[in-house]
């Protein structure tokens, strides 16, 4: 199983519309990716290690696939539409990471 | 539900023993945290957005709790033992983030 993580750095003054992300963006992404996408997760940053400290990421979105090939073939046909939706909820340039799920 | 994420930046030349992390460190952490810990996850970085590019994080570990208070009361009594185990698998200073699980 692989995990595609989209990490939104918590830049000073940046905007992130969590409501739009959860209620419009992610459902649209899931619909486009279809059955290749085995699961999604979304988190909102609360703090760093100590209470009240600034979290490194304001938000994180995750998509699970059986393999890198499954992800690529599901994502490629819809990449333009998915990318074009990003400015509707944030002005942050996200960090994308692909990981191998170990546990 | 809250998620405690421990992100290990993929620094040049740094070491990370994934086998020790999955087979010794995380089971020990789970045993210490007991029932307060509702789940764990571990991922190994594969790439960034493009195949073959460098992932931002060499590894990520995640722990789930019902609330921040549950995490703090479960973690505090074992913090010293858990922290002392880190040099056994890595020389990386991790980034810790606490997030609110939205989806």
Short mmCIF file of C-alpha atoms in Angstrom, two decimals:
data_model
loop_
_atom_site.label_atom_id
_atom_site.label_comp_id
_atom_site.label_asym_id
_atom_site.label_seq_id
_atom_site.Cartn_x
_atom_site.Cartn_y
_atom_site.Cartn_z
CA UNK A 1 0.00 0.00 0.00
CA UNK A 2 1.26 3.48 -0.79
CA UNK A 3 0.20 6.77 0.76
CA UNK A 4 0.18 10.04 -1.12
CA UNK A 5 0.50 12.85 1.43
CA UNK A 6 -0.15 16.49 0.58
CA UNK A 7 1.33 18.64 3.35
CA UNK A 8 0.42 22.33 3.58
CA UNK A 9 3.18 24.28 5.41
CA UNK A 10 1.83 26.67 8.04
CA UNK A 11 3.23 29.85 6.48
CA UNK A 12 2.62 33.16 8.21
CA UNK A 13 -0.50 34.85 6.78
CA UNK A 14 -1.46 32.03 4.44
CA UNK A 15 -5.07 30.92 4.04
CA UNK A 16 -6.62 27.47 4.13
CA UNK A 17 -10.36 26.82 3.89
CA UNK A 18 -10.77 23.52 5.75
CA UNK A 19 -14.51 23.43 5.15
CA UNK A 20 -14.08 23.64 1.36
CA UNK A 21 -11.22 21.13 1.50
CA UNK A 22 -13.26 18.52 3.40
CA UNK A 23 -16.66 19.11 1.82
CA UNK A 24 -15.78 19.92 -1.81
CA UNK A 25 -12.16 19.24 -2.75
CA UNK A 26 -11.62 15.82 -1.21
CA UNK A 27 -15.00 14.39 -2.29
CA UNK A 28 -14.29 15.60 -5.85
CA UNK A 29 -10.81 14.01 -5.76
CA UNK A 30 -12.23 10.73 -4.48
CA UNK A 31 -14.90 10.71 -7.18
CA UNK A 32 -12.28 11.32 -9.90
CA UNK A 33 -9.88 8.67 -8.59
CA UNK A 34 -12.60 6.05 -8.27
CA UNK A 35 -11.94 2.61 -6.86
CA UNK A 36 -8.15 2.96 -7.23
CA UNK A 37 -8.22 5.18 -4.15
CA UNK A 38 -8.49 2.87 -1.16
CA UNK A 39 -8.95 5.56 1.48
CA UNK A 40 -8.55 9.22 2.37
CA UNK A 41 -7.60 11.10 5.52
CA UNK A 42 -7.50 14.79 6.42
CA UNK A 43 -5.96 16.46 9.46
CA UNK A 44 -5.83 20.04 10.69
CA UNK A 45 -2.67 21.18 12.48
CA UNK A 46 -3.17 22.04 16.17
CA UNK A 47 0.33 22.49 17.63
CA UNK A 48 3.91 21.37 17.65
CA UNK A 49 5.41 19.31 20.47
CA UNK A 50 4.38 21.77 23.19
CA UNK A 51 0.80 23.03 23.72
CA UNK A 52 0.24 26.37 22.01
CA UNK A 53 3.32 26.06 19.77
CA UNK A 54 2.92 26.56 16.04
CA UNK A 55 2.24 23.39 14.01
CA UNK A 56 4.59 22.85 11.07
CA UNK A 57 1.64 22.10 8.77
CA UNK A 58 -1.75 23.83 8.77
CA UNK A 59 -3.34 20.84 7.06
CA UNK A 60 -2.50 17.41 5.64
CA UNK A 61 -4.43 15.32 3.15
CA UNK A 62 -3.67 11.67 2.43
CA UNK A 63 -4.74 9.24 -0.29
CA UNK A 64 -4.09 5.49 -0.21
CA UNK A 65 -3.50 3.24 -3.24
CA UNK A 66 -2.43 -0.37 -3.73
CA UNK A 67 0.62 0.71 -5.75
CA UNK A 68 2.38 3.66 -7.34
CA UNK A 69 1.17 2.48 -10.77
CA UNK A 70 -2.44 2.47 -9.57
CA UNK A 71 -2.02 6.02 -8.27
CA UNK A 72 -0.41 7.30 -11.44
CA UNK A 73 -2.98 5.81 -13.80
CA UNK A 74 -5.90 7.03 -11.66
CA UNK A 75 -4.49 10.52 -11.12
CA UNK A 76 -3.05 11.44 -14.54
CA UNK A 77 -6.37 11.82 -16.43
CA UNK A 78 -7.71 14.19 -13.73
CA UNK A 79 -4.53 16.01 -12.69
CA UNK A 80 -5.51 19.29 -14.40
CA UNK A 81 -8.96 19.46 -12.80
CA UNK A 82 -7.64 18.52 -9.35
CA UNK A 83 -4.76 21.03 -9.48
CA UNK A 84 -7.05 23.80 -10.75
CA UNK A 85 -9.22 23.39 -7.65
CA UNK A 86 -6.39 24.11 -5.18
CA UNK A 87 -6.54 27.95 -5.37
CA UNK A 88 -10.21 27.72 -4.26
CA UNK A 89 -9.12 26.71 -0.74
CA UNK A 90 -5.51 27.77 -0.26
CA UNK A 91 -2.66 29.98 -1.46
CA UNK A 92 -0.08 27.58 -0.02
CA UNK A 93 2.29 25.59 -2.23
CA UNK A 94 1.97 22.09 -0.74
CA UNK A 95 4.72 19.52 -0.25
CA UNK A 96 3.79 16.21 -1.85
CA UNK A 97 5.28 12.97 -0.60
CA UNK A 98 4.72 9.38 -1.62
CA UNK A 99 5.35 6.83 1.12
CA UNK A 100 5.32 3.09 1.54
CA UNK A 101 2.90 2.06 4.32
CA UNK A 102 4.84 -0.15 6.76
CA UNK A 103 2.35 -0.36 9.65
CA UNK B 1 -9.63 12.17 17.62
CA UNK B 2 -6.11 13.63 17.58
CA UNK B 3 -3.09 12.40 15.69
CA UNK B 4 0.45 12.79 16.95
CA UNK B 5 2.79 12.73 13.95
CA UNK B 6 6.53 12.32 14.25
CA UNK B 7 8.13 13.37 10.96
CA UNK B 8 11.77 12.53 10.24
CA UNK B 9 13.26 14.97 7.68
CA UNK B 10 15.25 13.28 4.94
CA UNK B 11 18.56 14.99 5.69
CA UNK B 12 21.59 14.18 3.55
CA UNK B 13 23.65 11.40 5.18
CA UNK B 14 21.29 10.76 8.07
CA UNK B 15 20.45 7.26 9.26
CA UNK B 16 17.11 5.64 10.00
CA UNK B 17 16.73 1.97 10.96
CA UNK B 18 13.17 1.17 9.77
CA UNK B 19 13.40 -2.42 10.99
CA UNK B 20 14.20 -1.33 14.57
CA UNK B 21 11.55 1.40 14.38
CA UNK B 22 8.78 -1.00 13.32
CA UNK B 23 9.81 -4.05 15.31
CA UNK B 24 11.16 -2.57 18.55
CA UNK B 25 10.45 1.14 19.01
CA UNK B 26 6.78 1.33 17.98
CA UNK B 27 5.74 -1.86 19.84
CA UNK B 28 7.47 -0.51 22.97
CA UNK B 29 5.71 2.86 22.60
CA UNK B 30 2.35 1.15 22.14
CA UNK B 31 2.91 -1.01 25.20
CA UNK B 32 3.81 2.04 27.34
CA UNK B 33 0.85 4.12 26.12
CA UNK B 34 -1.63 1.31 26.71
CA UNK B 35 -5.30 1.65 25.81
CA UNK B 36 -5.11 5.44 25.48
CA UNK B 37 -3.40 4.90 22.11
CA UNK B 38 -6.16 4.08 19.64
CA UNK B 39 -3.91 3.26 16.67
CA UNK B 40 -0.47 3.57 15.14
CA UNK B 41 0.82 4.02 11.60
CA UNK B 42 4.30 4.06 10.07
CA UNK B 43 5.36 5.10 6.58
CA UNK B 44 8.68 5.11 4.74
CA UNK B 45 9.34 7.94 2.30
CA UNK B 46 9.61 6.84 -1.34
CA UNK B 47 9.63 10.04 -3.40
CA UNK B 48 8.33 13.55 -3.81
CA UNK B 49 5.78 14.49 -6.46
CA UNK B 50 7.81 13.08 -9.35
CA UNK B 51 9.15 9.49 -9.51
CA UNK B 52 12.74 9.33 -8.29
CA UNK B 53 12.66 12.73 -6.59
CA UNK B 54 13.78 12.98 -2.98
CA UNK B 55 11.01 12.57 -0.36
CA UNK B 56 10.82 15.38 2.21
CA UNK B 57 10.63 12.82 5.04
CA UNK B 58 12.52 9.55 5.30
CA UNK B 59 9.93 8.20 7.74
CA UNK B 60 6.75 9.18 9.58
CA UNK B 61 5.20 7.65 12.66
CA UNK B 62 1.68 8.44 13.86
CA UNK B 63 -0.21 7.77 17.08
CA UNK B 64 -3.96 8.31 17.54
CA UNK B 65 -5.71 9.35 20.77
CA UNK B 66 -9.24 10.39 21.70
CA UNK B 67 -8.01 13.77 23.00
CA UNK B 68 -4.95 15.85 23.74
CA UNK B 69 -5.48 15.22 27.48
CA UNK B 70 -5.50 11.44 26.90
CA UNK B 71 -2.24 11.72 24.95
CA UNK B 72 -0.53 13.88 27.56
CA UNK B 73 -1.48 11.72 30.54
CA UNK B 74 -0.47 8.52 28.72
CA UNK B 75 2.81 9.90 27.36
CA UNK B 76 4.19 11.92 30.29
CA UNK B 77 5.05 8.97 32.62
CA UNK B 78 7.01 7.27 29.80
CA UNK B 79 8.47 10.26 27.96
CA UNK B 80 12.03 9.67 29.22
CA UNK B 81 12.12 5.99 28.20
CA UNK B 82 10.57 6.69 24.80
CA UNK B 83 12.89 9.62 24.02
CA UNK B 84 15.95 7.64 25.15
CA UNK B 85 15.17 4.97 22.56
CA UNK B 86 15.32 7.36 19.57
CA UNK B 87 19.15 7.34 19.14
CA UNK B 88 18.93 3.54 18.69
CA UNK B 89 17.31 3.98 15.26
CA UNK B 90 18.09 7.48 14.04
CA UNK B 91 20.30 10.54 14.36
CA UNK B 92 17.56 12.79 12.93
CA UNK B 93 15.85 15.43 15.04
CA UNK B 94 12.16 14.78 14.23
CA UNK B 95 9.40 17.35 13.75
CA UNK B 96 6.46 16.61 16.03
CA UNK B 97 2.98 17.77 15.11
CA UNK B 98 -0.37 17.33 16.81
CA UNK B 99 -3.36 17.43 14.48
CA UNK B 100 -7.11 17.22 14.70
CA UNK B 101 -8.46 14.35 12.58
CA UNK B 102 -11.14 15.78 10.26
CA UNK B 103 -11.67 12.82 7.90
#
